[in-house]
Amino acid sequence: MAAHLKKRVYEEFSKVVQQQPHEEVPAKKLRLTKPSKSAALHIDLCKATNPTDALQYLLSFARKPVEAESVEGVVRILLEHYYKEVDNSVRLKIASLLGLLSKTPGFSPDCIVDDVISTLSNDKSNQVLAQLLDTLLVIGTQLPENTAVTQRLIEVACKHLNSTYFGVRNKCLQLLGCLGTVDKPLTKESEAGTSIAPLRDVQNLISDYFGDQDPRVRTASIKAMLQLHGRGMKLQQTAYSQACKLLNDDYEQVRSAAVQMVWVLSQLYPESIVPIPSSNEEIRLIDDSFGKICHMVSDGSWMVRVQAAKLLGSMQQVSPHFLEQTLDKKLMSDLRRKRTAHERAKELYASGEFSSGRKWADDAPKEKVDTSGVNLIDSGACGAFVHGLEDEMYEVRIAAVEALCSLAQSSPSFAEKCLDFLVDMFNDEIEEVRLQSIHALRQISTHITLREDQLDTVLAVLEDSSRDIREALHELLCYTNVSTKECIQLALLELLKNLTKYPTDRNSVWKCLKFLGARHPTLVLPSVPELLSTHPYFDTPEPDMDDPAYIAVLVLVFNAAKSCPTMPALFSDHTFRHYAYLRDSLSHLVPHLRLPGRKQTAVLGSELSEVGSGSLESAQQFLQESLVRVSTLQNLDSPGAQDLLDFTIRDLKRLGELQTELAGSADFCATYLHCQLLLMKALQEKLWNMAVPLCLKQNAMASTAAQQILEETYKLEFLYSGLETRQVATIHNVRLQAKALQLILTARTKRGVEPLIGLCEKFLQEVELFQRLFMSELPHFQDSFVEKLLELMPRLVACKPLDLVKILQTTLRQSRFIHLKLPEQIHRASATIIEPTGESDNPLRFTSGLVVALDIDATLEHVQDPQTTVKVQVLYPDGQSHIIHPKPGDFRTPGPGRVRLITQVYLSHSAWTEPCQIEVRLLLAYSSSSSRLAAPKPAWNESTEGLPTSESSVEGTINLSKPVKVFIMPKPARR
Amino acid sequence: MPDIKVTPLGAGQDVGRSCILVSVGGKNIMLDCGMHMGYNDDRRFPDFSYITQNGRLTDFLDCVIISHFHLDHCGALPYMSEMVGYDGPIYMTHPTKAICPILLEDFRKITVDKKGETNFFTSQMIKDCMKKVVPLNLHQTVQVDDELEIKAYYAGHVLGAAMVLIKVGSESVVYTGDYNMTPDRHLGAAWIDKCRPDILISESTYATTIRDSKRCRERDFLKKVHETIERGGKVLIPVFALGRAQELCILLETFWERMNLKAPIYFSTGLTEKANHYYKLFITWTNQKIRKTFVQRNMFEFKHIKAFDRSYADNPGPMVVFATPGMLHAGQSLQIFKKWAGNEKNMVIMPGYCVQGTVGHKILNGQKKLEMEGRATLEVKLQVEYMSFSAHADAKGIMQLIRMAEPRNMLLVHGEAKKMEFLKDKIEQEFSISCYMPANGETTTVTTNPSVPVDISLNLLKREMALGGPLPDPKKPRTMHGTLIMKDSSLRLVSPEQALKELGLSEHQLRFTCRVHLQDPHSDSDTLSRIYSHLKSVLKGYAVQHLPDGTVMVESIVLKVSSSGEDPNLKVILLSWSYQDEELGSFLSSLLKKGLPSGL
């Protein structure tokens, strides 16, 4: 219907515009191309005089997509040529093309199964056979429901399993893995009678090839087994012992697959009992397999090692006894038992003496080892992680750290044990490993308490020059439990050292101390006088309030004081003053305290906090009420409507400032209402009743309003996260209104019809797009602009531009507000640039024509997909502006919803006579085509040529952060 | 039976003077040619007169292989090749070839110039000797001659250290040299594939030790250095020029980089600088980290480590100095030590073992007052630390290597007898392979079971494949019929027909006949049909036919029944089968001897 009407519009404008192809249109097109396509192929192939030519034709043919309808014809032609062809390589290519073609969506390949199978039984070349089986595999995976085909394919696979060529066997096993079922025995085969094995199921059949002479086939058989498992078949336990044997295979890919197989079985049958060879004992299968996989951590191939180490992490049902063995490594020196450094450190700590490290023989071996008792090759798990963490390849080390972490998360006692090892990893030579181990420690930190010596090692890393490492460590310290007051002091000391060495870490260090204080109030308490350097008798000089180190100490103390009411008694006067100052300036770091002797503020504070807890609901209520109130506004012209809107917008803005939880929603509403207000003003009666030339001023005002509304709607759509389709539709409605307004204004100001034609056309397209996108939401848009427009659509399409404008004008003025319904959670994307601070008076000097790198450090909140949307804008004083796309690697995610951008932008300019400021800000790029409800992407075989590319896709940017000024000074180059 | 003979000329139940003779498959190979640090007389070098009393060694040795550049593995090389006389190829890896002459030259200078020895090899001899060297690459198979091939594997011990696989026909020997199974800051871990040699000759320096993790030691080392620097003290690290020195340099360099430290690190010049140059060149022989980052920056181009000048020792403020030699017995390290010993803020870190009698040994044992030459005493106030960084495999590492290579026999060298004993027991117990530990001059003989390759004709193989079941089982040996033709030192297995054809012989039929007496009251034809039905029931799956001419055929076996003249009840059954059906034929005859079941 719509298409039909549209066609008429196009006819009238006598202009051909490529349009979104509709259902019947492409079909028609395709029917046209189909015979030509296969015919072309046919001709090509007939023309080919030698195999090389034919191969070339096929290769070029493979590059072009084929439509679903013509696939069958093409397949026939290919098969025809296949039968005639004598050259193996051409037949091979045809076979592979068959597989490729049967993947075409919309084509059902069951019609060619018979052909492929019959060619399979006739062909002699092994390579071609393998390729044909591969084609069957593709067909089989395309038709998982068709049991008859599946059954046939399995039979074919069984028949070809004893081929002499490894490739054929491989493919057969793959077929069995992809299509076979475990529960059903292969009855057909056993009925055939000749086979020696009666009643075998697929698993049995596959496992026969575990002992194949070709390693590739062995690998394929294990992979097929894993495939069976992946398809939800329950593997039998009998495969376990076979898989274990394959762990000792000569070839790494076999071992690698076998490790996986053992792991799968261990997950399937964790509790069944297996005997230990060469003894009468029996253990649980999970323990046995754990031991075996641990053994693979010291395999010769690093790929296998990585895999084994990774899999260990997911074996959580293993008994604690075995788990703890993984960290065990008995040391021996000259046949005497030696204690590990870890044990020594622990003992020193227990005996009260901290490691002096001065005795050179303090690792002297103690008792003599019974030679028969020492087991050098350990059965099973012994020391697996010790090996893994010391591995040559960092991939293995990372995998081991990860595994250690996930195992420790489920077992507190193991967490305690692996602590030393993780702390050791902080000194790894590769930063990635260090970072990973710090993260790992953070994840298990709920289970552990750091000893002083351990903390010491951890804190030593604070001096690391890598910012990521330091910040990860701060994050870790936030979650760490320490045992003694000395630890707290040590941590504070090191953090202060860190602060002096790297002043940029200020925020991170303060935050870290905040948590440290809040976590250990009782440990902080005894050292408060020392920390604040108060003295019982003498007044001490008042510390400098701007000193970051002093602030750091105060943050620690105040946060501890929050849950320790006796602490404020130890404060001196200036501390209270500083508290008041910090509470105001760094409110996110300094909590509210009940201070004795400050009754009033205390009472006030407590009330405030109560209000704070209760106010969220009331604020929400307030928000809702305001919206309801506004929604009663039916008519734009009613007296007081404007005022009401004005006040509501003001209220909402203030509410957003007060209540951070609701900031997103409130801002969103305010912006939306602002749009309405602008629209309302623009549509005032006066303007439209006057003759055109008389109201130039109003016209200008209205057009700026329309422009502003457009901008705001883009902000509404892209800056806020958590919107539902309905809100987006509402926003689009407003945008349409604004566009209509623009159209009307152009019609009024511009002479002639010519420029209008294009605009009208575009507008109509947009209306239609709206209909397509928000079909489901239309019931909510009663009486709205868009609804009316859609009703009038047939007329609009048919009428002349000027009539169209007239209709629009009346509709616009008659249409009603859409009541905004708030979604659950709205967050406004925001960004703050931490660095550069914009406070520096020293200009960055560089030679003009060359570049200078400016470090930018910013935090982004609630930005979706920051890697693609966030840009940095640099604005030079001469109005030049550069937009820089940061690398994806510059975005780090320290927490959910938070993103950190640490990047460098390169500045350059011609010489200036004196330093001047440039502005740096972050932008959010959007394009309306990448709207959240993006139109479905065209399938690969749909031609993209016909798509209107300019289809209302508006690219633009929104300011995301406040601009920061940077002083720069390009000097003229000296010659 | 062929055998492999191994005779250590040095390093047999001993450390130092590594030199092992191996004869395998008729080839004689010398593995390493080292000198002993402990002796200054003839015992210093291996006893080459064991090989031949007079004359040159060239006729007796097929090749010499040097595992790495340490003097106890290559120190006697110029002596052997130039003074005793050897002109054959000497194999070593590229880094070894580069660094070895520097060390030899240095060694020569000390012995000749300082100690004034005569009758020692000259610089020219070192050069001549190095001309005979053929460089090896890792994992490159080098054909020494038609039969002997060698292949080098990474050993990790020092730059360029290699393990060698020596192969003659199907017999093979692996010699590990010195190796390290745990990676360190500049080198990776030793690795070998599952080559299943007949003998694995392994060093066993730390046969009875299982070492603590390297990380703890590194951390301790760094922490101590860091603390001293922060206190404003000076750190002296006496090292030997090559090996550990580079590891410690890398360690400190990266630490300085990581921690953003500013205190200077100095390196005493000379040998070490030259050596560092080679470390820079042979980046592929180092560990993963250095290899991966060298595109941005070669780790051996130290940013924080500068060359040392004698005057720097008096500079105020913290500093770290690496100085040679490693045991504080002479030279620059001792001079600096004397200067700094008086200040308790300073520290000396001994990164390795110290021989008795050296200053290093004394201070490690806590001696506070040292007597120097000229009756002066030196008070030792500075802190003394000991940090062992050794790059040999420990007991666990050795076991790990055995597991990797899966040898059939094990032979231990380069270690103390008592410790070897322990490891030997362990190896025998856990791998159940025999393990040897010959002393110097003692020969170990290992008999091997070499496989003899035989060409088999494809047709025969295919025929056998077709006969057998559908499932090939590599674990189970299968018997097959064929004719072995030995002709011009080539062995071929062909089908009998082909063999006959090739040899121009005609085929002879061989048939066995046999009479079986049977008590049976029935007539001849009845007996035959009874036999027929009996066989039919017993031999399922065989073609049993009753032919009209009064015979029964089972496959190709013919049965006939006739009654004997005297006793009509005594039937004589005539069985005749061809040689190919021997098995079935004898089965039938024994079956018929038991008589027919009465039920028929």
XYZ file of N, CA, C and O in Angstrom, chain A residues 751-814:
256
model
N 11.321 31.370 -1.963
C 10.419 31.517 -3.114
C 10.498 30.262 -3.962
O 11.558 29.634 -4.042
N 9.416 29.943 -4.552
C 9.456 28.857 -5.519
C 9.294 27.482 -4.899
O 9.460 27.296 -3.672
N 8.995 26.555 -5.734
C 8.679 25.207 -5.272
C 9.901 24.303 -5.319
O 10.023 23.364 -4.552
N 10.829 24.640 -6.194
C 11.949 23.740 -6.465
C 12.672 23.232 -5.217
O 12.791 22.024 -5.026
N 13.135 24.133 -4.345
C 13.877 23.619 -3.188
C 12.998 22.779 -2.271
O 13.484 21.940 -1.521
N 11.709 23.041 -2.335
C 10.818 22.336 -1.414
C 10.679 20.859 -1.759
O 10.488 20.030 -0.878
N 10.779 20.566 -3.042
C 10.484 19.187 -3.467
C 11.346 18.187 -2.718
O 10.869 17.236 -2.088
N 12.642 18.488 -2.741
C 13.572 17.587 -2.067
C 13.253 17.466 -0.589
O 13.237 16.369 -0.020
N 12.989 18.587 0.012
C 12.753 18.594 1.460
C 11.516 17.779 1.823
O 11.528 16.992 2.772
N 10.452 18.000 1.050
C 9.207 17.289 1.329
C 9.427 15.786 1.233
O 9.005 15.002 2.081
N 10.127 15.455 0.187
C 10.405 14.047 -0.052
C 11.121 13.417 1.147
O 10.753 12.369 1.657
N 12.115 14.138 1.594
C 12.914 13.651 2.712
C 12.055 13.508 3.966
O 12.138 12.520 4.688
N 11.225 14.497 4.147
C 10.368 14.477 5.330
C 9.457 13.260 5.300
O 9.301 12.551 6.297
N 8.881 13.028 4.130
C 7.973 11.890 4.016
C 8.716 10.577 4.293
O 8.213 9.671 4.951
N 9.915 10.523 3.799
C 10.725 9.329 4.065
C 10.893 9.117 5.555
O 10.808 8.005 6.076
N 11.117 10.206 6.221
C 11.339 10.087 7.664
C 10.089 9.633 8.389
O 10.162 8.826 9.321
N 8.984 10.160 7.952
C 7.728 9.725 8.574
C 7.560 8.229 8.385
O 7.194 7.494 9.296
N 7.890 7.821 7.194
C 7.735 6.397 6.924
C 8.703 5.549 7.759
O 8.362 4.489 8.281
N 9.900 6.066 7.889
C 10.903 5.380 8.706
C 10.397 5.224 10.131
O 10.525 4.173 10.753
N 9.791 6.314 10.605
C 9.237 6.280 11.953
C 8.225 5.152 12.056
O 8.250 4.355 12.995
N 7.396 5.082 11.054
C 6.363 4.055 11.089
C 6.991 2.671 11.123
O 6.537 1.781 11.837
N 8.036 2.512 10.343
C 8.663 1.201 10.289
C 9.305 0.845 11.622
O 9.200 -0.272 12.105
N 9.982 1.818 12.196
C 10.747 1.533 13.412
C 9.847 1.325 14.621
O 10.109 0.482 15.460
N 8.814 2.138 14.703
C 8.071 2.152 15.967
C 6.637 1.683 15.775
O 5.721 2.169 16.424
N 6.448 0.741 14.877
C 5.121 0.236 14.618
C 4.428 -0.187 15.902
O 3.270 0.154 16.159
N 5.170 -0.881 16.734
C 4.558 -1.440 17.938
C 4.184 -0.349 18.939
O 3.343 -0.554 19.811
N 4.822 0.797 18.821
C 4.578 1.835 19.817
C 3.427 2.760 19.427
O 2.989 3.586 20.215
N 2.971 2.633 18.190
C 1.989 3.588 17.689
C 0.737 3.745 18.549
O 0.229 4.854 18.697
N 0.217 2.669 19.154
C -0.976 2.829 19.993
C -0.809 3.868 21.103
O -1.793 4.474 21.549
N 0.430 4.076 21.536
C 0.635 5.055 22.603
C 0.612 6.487 22.093
O 0.715 7.411 22.862
N 0.527 6.648 20.808
C 0.665 8.003 20.269
C -0.661 8.581 19.781
O -0.761 9.130 18.706
N -1.665 8.372 20.597
C -2.954 8.910 20.212
C -2.913 10.431 20.166
O -2.336 11.062 21.048
N -3.509 10.953 19.113
C -3.641 12.399 18.982
C -2.308 13.105 18.790
O -2.238 14.319 18.859
N -1.289 12.355 18.646
C 0.002 13.026 18.522
C 0.219 13.476 17.095
O -0.528 13.108 16.179
N 1.238 14.236 16.922
C 1.572 14.773 15.612
C 1.776 13.647 14.617
O 1.217 13.617 13.529
N 2.526 12.692 15.083
C 2.900 11.635 14.175
C 1.685 10.815 13.758
O 1.539 10.401 12.611
N 0.818 10.609 14.713
C -0.344 9.787 14.395
C -1.206 10.453 13.338
O -1.649 9.820 12.388
N -1.401 11.741 13.586
C -2.206 12.476 12.619
C -1.562 12.440 11.246
O -2.216 12.291 10.222
N -0.277 12.583 11.267
C 0.470 12.595 10.025
C 0.293 11.285 9.275
O 0.079 11.256 8.063
N 0.353 10.214 10.023
C 0.233 8.912 9.390
C -1.170 8.699 8.833
O -1.355 8.038 7.820
N -2.126 9.262 9.548
C -3.495 9.168 9.036
C -3.610 9.886 7.697
O -4.267 9.425 6.776
N -2.941 11.034 7.667
C -3.060 11.872 6.475
C -2.128 11.434 5.360
O -2.090 12.019 4.298
N -1.362 10.423 5.648
C -0.289 10.014 4.747
C -0.741 9.872 3.291
O -0.084 10.413 2.385
N -1.820 9.173 3.037
C -2.227 9.025 1.641
C -2.387 10.378 0.948
O -1.950 10.551 -0.189
N -2.946 11.276 1.695
C -3.147 12.606 1.103
C -1.826 13.317 0.889
O -1.572 13.945 -0.122
N -1.012 13.204 1.886
C 0.296 13.880 1.829
C 1.090 13.421 0.632
O 1.696 14.211 -0.090
N 1.061 12.125 0.437
C 1.865 11.567 -0.639
C 1.380 12.079 -1.977
O 2.163 12.316 -2.896
N 0.086 12.271 -2.021
C -0.493 12.635 -3.311
C -0.394 14.133 -3.626
O -0.310 14.521 -4.774
N -0.389 14.957 -2.586
C -0.564 16.387 -2.841
C 0.720 17.104 -3.228
O 1.812 16.543 -3.129
N 0.576 18.334 -3.591
C 1.707 19.149 -4.010
C 2.443 19.674 -2.780
O 1.877 19.774 -1.693
N 3.705 20.041 -2.936
C 4.486 20.479 -1.784
C 3.806 21.591 -0.984
O 3.781 21.522 0.253
N 3.266 22.537 -1.654
C 2.711 23.659 -0.892
C 1.508 23.225 -0.071
O 1.336 23.643 1.072
N 0.718 22.344 -0.663
C -0.417 21.802 0.101
C 0.084 21.023 1.296
O -0.448 21.113 2.394
N 1.108 20.292 1.025
C 1.695 19.484 2.096
C 2.086 20.367 3.263
O 1.792 20.085 4.422
N 2.716 21.473 2.951
C 3.144 22.387 4.007
C 1.938 22.892 4.774
O 1.956 22.962 6.011
N 0.914 23.170 4.049
C -0.278 23.682 4.728
C -0.841 22.647 5.690
O -1.182 22.943 6.823
N -0.913 21.454 5.172
C -1.447 20.385 6.038
C -0.591 20.262 7.276
O -1.068 20.176 8.400
N 0.711 20.261 7.054
C 1.631 20.124 8.174
C 1.378 21.211 9.204
O 1.352 20.959 10.407
N 1.210 22.385 8.706
C 1.054 23.517 9.619
C -0.130 23.321 10.552
O -0.011 23.463 11.763
N -1.237 22.916 9.956
C -2.430 22.736 10.809
C -2.229 21.557 11.747
O -2.564 21.628 12.923
N -1.668 20.504 11.224
C -1.485 19.325 12.070
C -0.585 19.661 13.239
O -0.828 19.281 14.376
N 0.440 20.382 12.919
C 1.420 20.727 13.946
C 0.751 21.506 15.059
O 0.988 21.280 16.243
N -0.098 22.399 14.644
C -0.698 23.253 15.659
C -1.823 22.557 16.393
O -2.152 22.917 17.506
N -2.364 21.547 15.793
C -3.466 20.867 16.476
C -2.977 19.746 17.375
O -3.690 19.297 18.255
